[in-house]
XYZ file of C-alpha atoms in Angstrom:
424
model
C -5.808 -2.321 32.053
C -2.952 -2.143 29.395
C -0.914 -4.715 31.485
C -0.129 -8.711 31.979
C -2.730 -10.409 34.512
C 0.241 -11.594 36.565
C 1.052 -7.680 37.865
C -2.431 -7.402 38.369
C -2.093 -10.555 40.765
C 1.117 -9.393 42.155
C 0.049 -6.181 43.113
C -3.009 -8.125 45.133
C -0.858 -9.729 46.618
C 1.929 -7.192 47.915
C -1.165 -5.270 49.216
C -2.547 -8.310 51.158
C 1.367 -8.995 52.860
C 1.847 -5.096 53.645
C 4.541 -4.697 51.226
C 2.348 -2.573 48.362
C 3.718 1.023 49.560
C 7.377 -0.443 49.916
C 9.649 1.671 47.873
C 11.092 -0.233 44.453
C 13.316 0.662 41.728
C 12.649 -0.874 37.925
C 14.995 -0.509 35.085
C 14.136 -0.752 31.610
C 16.679 -2.176 29.386
C 17.083 -4.017 26.337
C 20.099 -6.916 25.752
C 20.297 -6.981 22.039
C 20.334 -4.657 19.369
C 18.137 -5.121 16.300
C 20.317 -6.366 13.119
C 23.714 -6.719 15.013
C 23.615 -2.948 14.356
C 25.676 -0.730 16.531
C 23.312 1.337 18.757
C 19.789 1.614 19.002
C 17.217 5.002 18.846
C 14.902 5.388 21.792
C 11.363 6.463 20.729
C 7.802 6.452 22.467
C 8.411 8.401 25.429
C 5.437 11.262 24.200
C 3.198 8.143 24.080
C 4.196 6.810 27.488
C 3.825 10.037 29.130
C 0.002 10.394 27.609
C -0.850 7.077 28.778
C 0.826 7.503 32.236
C -0.899 10.939 32.820
C -4.328 9.006 31.970
C -3.573 6.163 34.284
C -6.788 5.196 36.243
C -9.350 2.576 36.682
C -12.993 2.936 35.654
C -15.885 1.455 37.235
C -15.664 -1.261 34.301
C -12.416 -2.225 35.325
C -13.109 -3.159 39.105
C -16.400 -4.727 37.786
C -13.962 -6.895 35.680
C -11.441 -7.652 38.302
C -14.494 -8.430 41.186
C -15.582 -10.721 38.935
C -12.310 -13.194 38.881
C -13.304 -13.646 42.512
C -9.833 -13.866 43.238
C -8.547 -10.162 44.371
C -9.515 -8.845 47.642
C -11.984 -5.854 48.399
C -9.273 -3.552 49.691
C -7.093 -4.400 46.673
C -10.008 -2.987 44.735
C -10.629 -0.048 46.966
C -7.100 1.375 46.272
C -7.643 0.788 42.336
C -10.870 2.714 42.220
C -9.134 5.530 44.339
C -5.839 5.379 42.633
C -3.567 7.956 42.516
C -0.200 7.490 40.234
C 2.508 8.720 42.472
C 5.908 7.377 40.940
C 9.373 9.273 40.061
C 10.169 8.368 36.500
C 12.993 9.527 34.746
C 13.976 8.462 30.804
C 16.519 8.978 28.016
C 14.901 11.774 25.306
C 13.403 10.616 22.393
C 15.973 10.097 19.480
C 18.528 9.276 21.769
C 21.079 6.244 20.594
C 21.125 3.798 23.255
C 23.142 0.836 24.101
C 22.241 -2.665 25.481
C 21.662 -3.299 29.385
C 21.876 0.562 30.078
C 18.945 1.487 31.914
C 16.891 3.836 29.494
C 14.091 4.366 31.775
C 14.137 4.471 35.875
C 10.684 4.131 37.595
C 10.906 4.948 41.745
C 7.861 4.706 43.539
C 5.277 2.237 45.663
C 5.947 -1.417 44.703
C 2.268 -1.953 43.973
C 2.500 1.093 41.249
C 5.999 0.184 39.833
C 5.863 -3.346 39.431
C 2.030 -2.799 37.347
C 3.669 -0.646 34.763
C 5.786 -3.258 33.413
C 3.814 -4.233 30.326
C 2.117 -0.547 29.795
C 5.852 1.061 29.465
C 7.456 -2.020 27.529
C 4.374 -2.319 24.818
C 5.039 1.677 24.190
C 8.666 1.954 24.077
C 9.397 -1.568 22.458
C 8.265 -1.255 18.924
C 8.824 3.053 18.126
C 12.221 1.797 19.367
C 12.637 -1.101 17.062
C 10.980 1.196 14.195
C 13.326 4.257 14.618
C 16.369 2.032 14.758
C 15.503 0.344 11.484
C 14.653 3.522 10.014
C 17.880 5.140 11.068
C 19.702 2.261 9.548
C 18.081 2.621 6.781
C 18.618 6.433 6.672
C 22.536 5.767 6.866
C 22.859 3.699 4.009
C 20.755 6.378 1.547
C 23.895 8.403 2.375
C 22.124 11.673 2.213
C 19.302 10.694 0.169
C 15.744 11.328 1.655
C 13.728 8.421 2.986
C 10.264 8.340 3.314
C 7.977 6.145 5.456
C 5.654 4.121 2.902
C 4.374 1.237 5.142
C 0.832 2.160 6.314
C -0.990 -0.610 4.515
C 1.279 -3.070 5.288
C 1.496 -2.476 9.365
C 0.064 -4.696 11.838
C -2.550 -2.444 12.470
C -3.755 1.071 12.831
C -1.484 1.927 15.627
C 1.593 0.685 14.550
C 0.701 2.649 10.883
C 0.726 5.947 13.016
C 3.244 5.407 15.551
C 5.207 3.558 13.059
C 5.627 6.591 10.854
C 6.400 8.948 14.128
C 9.310 6.681 14.851
C 10.708 6.599 11.457
C 10.436 10.381 11.423
C 12.397 9.985 14.860
C 14.723 7.771 13.103
C 15.743 10.171 10.042
C 12.951 9.755 7.474
C 11.926 12.781 5.988
C 8.114 12.102 5.468
C 5.411 9.530 5.765
C 2.966 8.335 3.413
C 0.230 8.010 6.422
C -2.147 10.609 6.563
C -3.308 10.254 9.771
C 0.337 10.525 11.092
C 0.240 13.623 9.626
C -3.308 14.648 11.248
C -2.457 13.477 14.615
C 1.128 13.152 15.059
C 2.786 16.234 12.958
C 4.875 13.594 10.694
C 4.648 15.347 7.063
C 2.850 13.378 4.904
C 3.911 13.138 1.055
C 2.122 10.831 -1.755
C 2.443 10.337 -5.131
C 0.312 8.596 -7.575
C -0.236 4.833 -7.683
C -0.314 2.309 -10.575
C -3.743 2.323 -10.194
C -4.154 6.124 -11.611
C -2.124 5.075 -14.415
C -4.276 2.254 -15.782
C -7.901 4.070 -15.165
C -7.196 5.915 -18.012
C -6.555 4.947 -21.804
C -2.928 6.059 -22.201
C 0.068 6.316 -19.813
C 0.482 10.047 -21.418
C -3.291 10.737 -20.625
C -2.715 9.536 -17.230
C 0.411 11.835 -16.813
C -1.224 14.857 -18.512
C -4.321 14.684 -16.064
C -2.369 14.179 -13.332
C -0.339 17.608 -14.056
C -3.006 19.447 -14.542
C -4.358 18.555 -11.533
C -1.177 19.043 -9.376
C 0.972 21.061 -11.652
C 3.104 22.580 -8.799
C 3.523 18.879 -7.695
C 4.005 17.112 -10.275
C 5.633 13.623 -9.129
C 5.109 10.765 -12.283
C 5.551 6.717 -11.637
C 7.069 5.935 -14.815
C 7.174 2.068 -14.593
C 3.539 0.494 -15.338
C 4.021 -0.495 -18.674
C 7.586 0.450 -19.540
C 10.474 2.960 -17.968
C 12.386 3.563 -20.861
C 10.357 3.205 -23.843
C 7.059 4.791 -22.410
C 7.092 6.279 -18.943
C 10.285 8.499 -18.973
C 9.601 10.006 -22.594
C 5.599 10.255 -21.124
C 6.884 11.896 -18.488
C 8.960 14.734 -20.164
C 6.271 15.075 -22.994
C 3.872 16.366 -19.965
C 6.480 18.089 -18.351
C 6.914 20.182 -21.786
C 3.207 20.405 -22.342
C 2.218 20.827 -19.198
C 3.988 21.463 -15.850
C 6.605 24.329 -17.485
C 3.830 26.102 -19.375
C 2.246 26.415 -16.376
C 4.509 28.272 -14.562
C 6.476 25.261 -12.363
C 8.702 22.741 -12.547
C 8.403 19.372 -12.309
C 9.380 17.699 -8.998
C 10.099 13.914 -9.649
C 9.615 10.576 -11.516
C 9.294 7.189 -9.486
C 10.819 3.751 -10.325
C 8.977 1.367 -8.559
C 10.125 -1.808 -10.390
C 12.908 -3.755 -12.308
C 16.492 -2.959 -12.076
C 16.937 0.229 -10.104
C 20.384 0.819 -10.597
C 20.504 0.452 -14.948
C 17.065 2.136 -15.026
C 17.808 5.119 -12.993
C 20.491 5.658 -14.588
C 19.010 5.979 -17.884
C 16.483 7.867 -17.051
C 18.670 9.959 -15.453
C 20.349 10.577 -18.919
C 17.080 10.788 -20.501
C 15.988 13.741 -18.039
C 19.554 15.762 -18.274
C 19.052 15.508 -22.210
C 15.825 16.828 -21.805
C 16.531 19.790 -19.565
C 15.205 18.470 -16.467
C 18.256 17.951 -14.652
C 16.568 19.289 -11.553
C 13.933 16.573 -11.465
C 14.464 14.159 -8.853
C 14.305 9.828 -9.396
C 12.294 8.465 -6.226
C 12.804 4.788 -6.151
C 10.873 2.362 -4.080
C 10.047 -1.708 -4.426
C 10.455 -3.517 -1.089
C 13.735 -1.550 -0.310
C 15.935 -2.034 3.102
C 19.185 -0.722 4.212
C 21.007 -3.819 2.261
C 19.194 -3.009 -1.077
C 19.756 0.641 -0.671
C 23.512 0.213 -0.004
C 23.988 -2.082 -3.099
C 22.315 0.631 -5.321
C 24.520 2.957 -3.628
C 27.859 0.929 -4.200
C 26.310 1.004 -8.261
C 26.144 4.184 -8.601
C 22.310 4.549 -8.808
C 20.961 7.690 -9.652
C 18.255 7.864 -7.046
C 17.630 10.972 -5.319
C 14.623 9.522 -2.434
C 13.610 6.162 -1.358
C 10.294 5.053 -0.334
C 10.460 1.827 2.013
C 7.187 0.112 2.985
C 7.169 -3.414 4.587
C 10.704 -3.780 5.666
C 10.645 -0.527 7.713
C 7.127 -0.504 9.377
C 7.283 -4.045 10.832
C 11.720 -3.906 10.818
C 10.963 -7.260 8.864
C 14.639 -8.603 9.347
C 14.705 -8.208 13.040
C 10.929 -7.663 14.629
C 11.485 -7.913 18.226
C 13.269 -5.062 20.461
C 13.062 -7.176 23.552
C 13.145 -4.418 26.079
C 12.970 -6.045 29.857
C 11.635 -4.266 33.047
C 13.981 -5.502 35.839
C 13.746 -5.093 39.374
C 16.856 -2.937 40.750
C 16.197 -2.393 44.429
C 13.391 -2.118 47.125
C 13.628 -0.202 50.218
C 14.318 -2.090 53.510
C 13.906 -0.157 56.611
C 14.505 2.785 55.275
C 17.275 1.985 52.507
C 17.218 0.899 49.156
C 18.535 -2.822 48.945
C 20.042 -3.839 45.836
C 18.017 -6.664 44.000
C 19.401 -8.851 41.236
C 18.325 -12.033 39.152
C 20.985 -14.707 38.471
C 21.031 -16.773 35.497
C 23.161 -18.991 33.889
C 23.108 -16.936 30.722
C 25.188 -13.997 31.445
C 23.956 -11.570 29.341
C 20.430 -11.787 31.287
C 21.967 -10.570 34.712
C 21.129 -7.127 34.872
C 23.273 -4.469 36.878
C 21.105 -3.966 40.659
C 20.300 -0.906 42.332
C 19.477 2.426 41.718
C 21.345 4.173 39.172
C 22.393 7.143 36.807
C 23.125 7.098 33.287
C 26.019 9.358 31.980
C 27.791 9.787 28.289
C 30.885 10.165 28.181
C 32.014 13.042 25.309
C 35.536 13.957 24.210
C 36.103 17.230 25.046
C 38.728 17.484 21.877
C 36.608 15.798 19.189
C 32.998 16.553 21.050
C 32.299 12.875 20.157
C 30.473 10.667 22.152
C 33.133 7.689 23.681
C 31.410 5.606 26.114
C 28.536 5.488 28.275
C 28.830 5.355 32.218
C 26.413 3.901 34.724
C 26.612 4.547 38.082
C 24.874 4.530 41.673
C 22.500 7.230 41.580
C 24.236 9.133 44.490
C 27.554 8.162 43.465
C 29.850 11.313 42.260
C 31.028 11.219 39.005
C 34.500 13.106 38.690
C 35.984 12.817 34.929
C 37.916 15.850 35.288
C 41.133 13.816 36.574
C 40.065 10.594 34.555
C 38.184 8.030 35.086
C 38.569 3.682 34.544
C 35.623 2.131 33.190
C 34.923 -1.338 32.745
C 32.398 -3.544 30.694
C 29.549 -4.802 33.339
C 29.597 -8.537 31.952
C 33.167 -8.823 31.607
C 34.942 -6.589 34.368
C 38.274 -7.683 33.457
C 38.449 -5.033 30.435
C 38.817 -1.740 31.309
C 39.638 1.616 29.932
C 41.731 4.878 31.432
C 39.631 7.853 29.839
C 40.611 11.523 30.092
C 39.573 14.525 28.907
C 35.892 13.901 28.733
C 32.622 15.264 30.201
C 29.932 13.577 31.802
C 26.526 14.403 30.294
C 23.722 12.841 32.518
C 20.904 11.391 29.860
C 18.282 10.318 32.087
C 15.993 13.244 32.454
C 12.907 13.806 34.900
C 9.828 12.890 33.631
C 7.164 12.605 36.622
C 7.934 13.406 40.116
C 5.603 11.798 42.698
C 3.124 11.297 39.821
C 3.189 14.993 38.691
C 4.697 15.641 34.969
C 7.880 17.570 35.317
C 8.832 17.042 31.336
C 7.887 19.059 28.124
C 7.693 16.955 24.921
C 10.120 18.706 22.438
C 8.043 19.069 19.029
C 8.722 16.129 16.605
């Protein structure tokens, strides 16, 4: 029942007009890359598979629809005995994707295929958005670890869990969300909060008690009072008195406020002089890819970043905007292409039943272009191929010495799951 009401109304209408079993093809596309980036990252397929595998209608669902007094008994009987029977192809999670290309293709009875619109978009929009944002942040960090730390700012518990999962797909190393680790296998990592330091009578005592509790994974938050005058000196003292005598090496300190560039450089010097050149410095404090890029340009001595609300909500670009577009409908046994014209050229989608290929240079093994073709069209790239922009067809490019890799893999065949989701 995770659908928009108009999809239910249309399904009833399709059945009443005798076209509910017509074969239809729908594409999932998106039109703009978040944050004006160069590409997006696809995510959410595993959860989509789970939802589609459980697609059925309970007696309570049927009773609810009957109570609306607008649906035929034939339609309600169809739902009561519903069996999912669509074919679905999709790009795999973690794949870079581009606007106006089919990232999911649904083919099946019109009543079913049309009904799936909201369920599919609801599932992949958010995770693709967060995976894309995470990837932007990870690339800005230039090889430093990025830890997703946004559960408390997420828009609900599902967003916390699946946002952490998507961030991991986008390149984050860990999450702060224990439930994401428990349910989805995203490795969780956590440090002390300022409240731990405040609970004790002194910062030194707080650090010492934490180190005595976790000598093998000691990470201390050094900015509760003063990073350079008390935080780092007290951390070094506890490392000397507790962690090293216990036979371990301290892992890191964390700075959560102030001028991270300046403070990290001073803290690095203090740690190195004390014999802790191996201790990492973790930075936090409402970070995003732009702040991290600036810190890198400043030469900040930061080994890892924790990123919260700006990642888990994709604050700077909070909508992914994937759309569910009718591409073809069967007529007398033949698929007929369908297109919606628009006053805005970017909203005119490519019609018909299609395939999606990624063209890869045989020399460099780098991806050079994507190619959308008709499903039954035979693609021959061994002798070169001319490609063009679908919105500006006069823009053409001739490519040679490339290999075409199919991006859309079978997920369901006649409603039966044929794809095995890889582990994270």
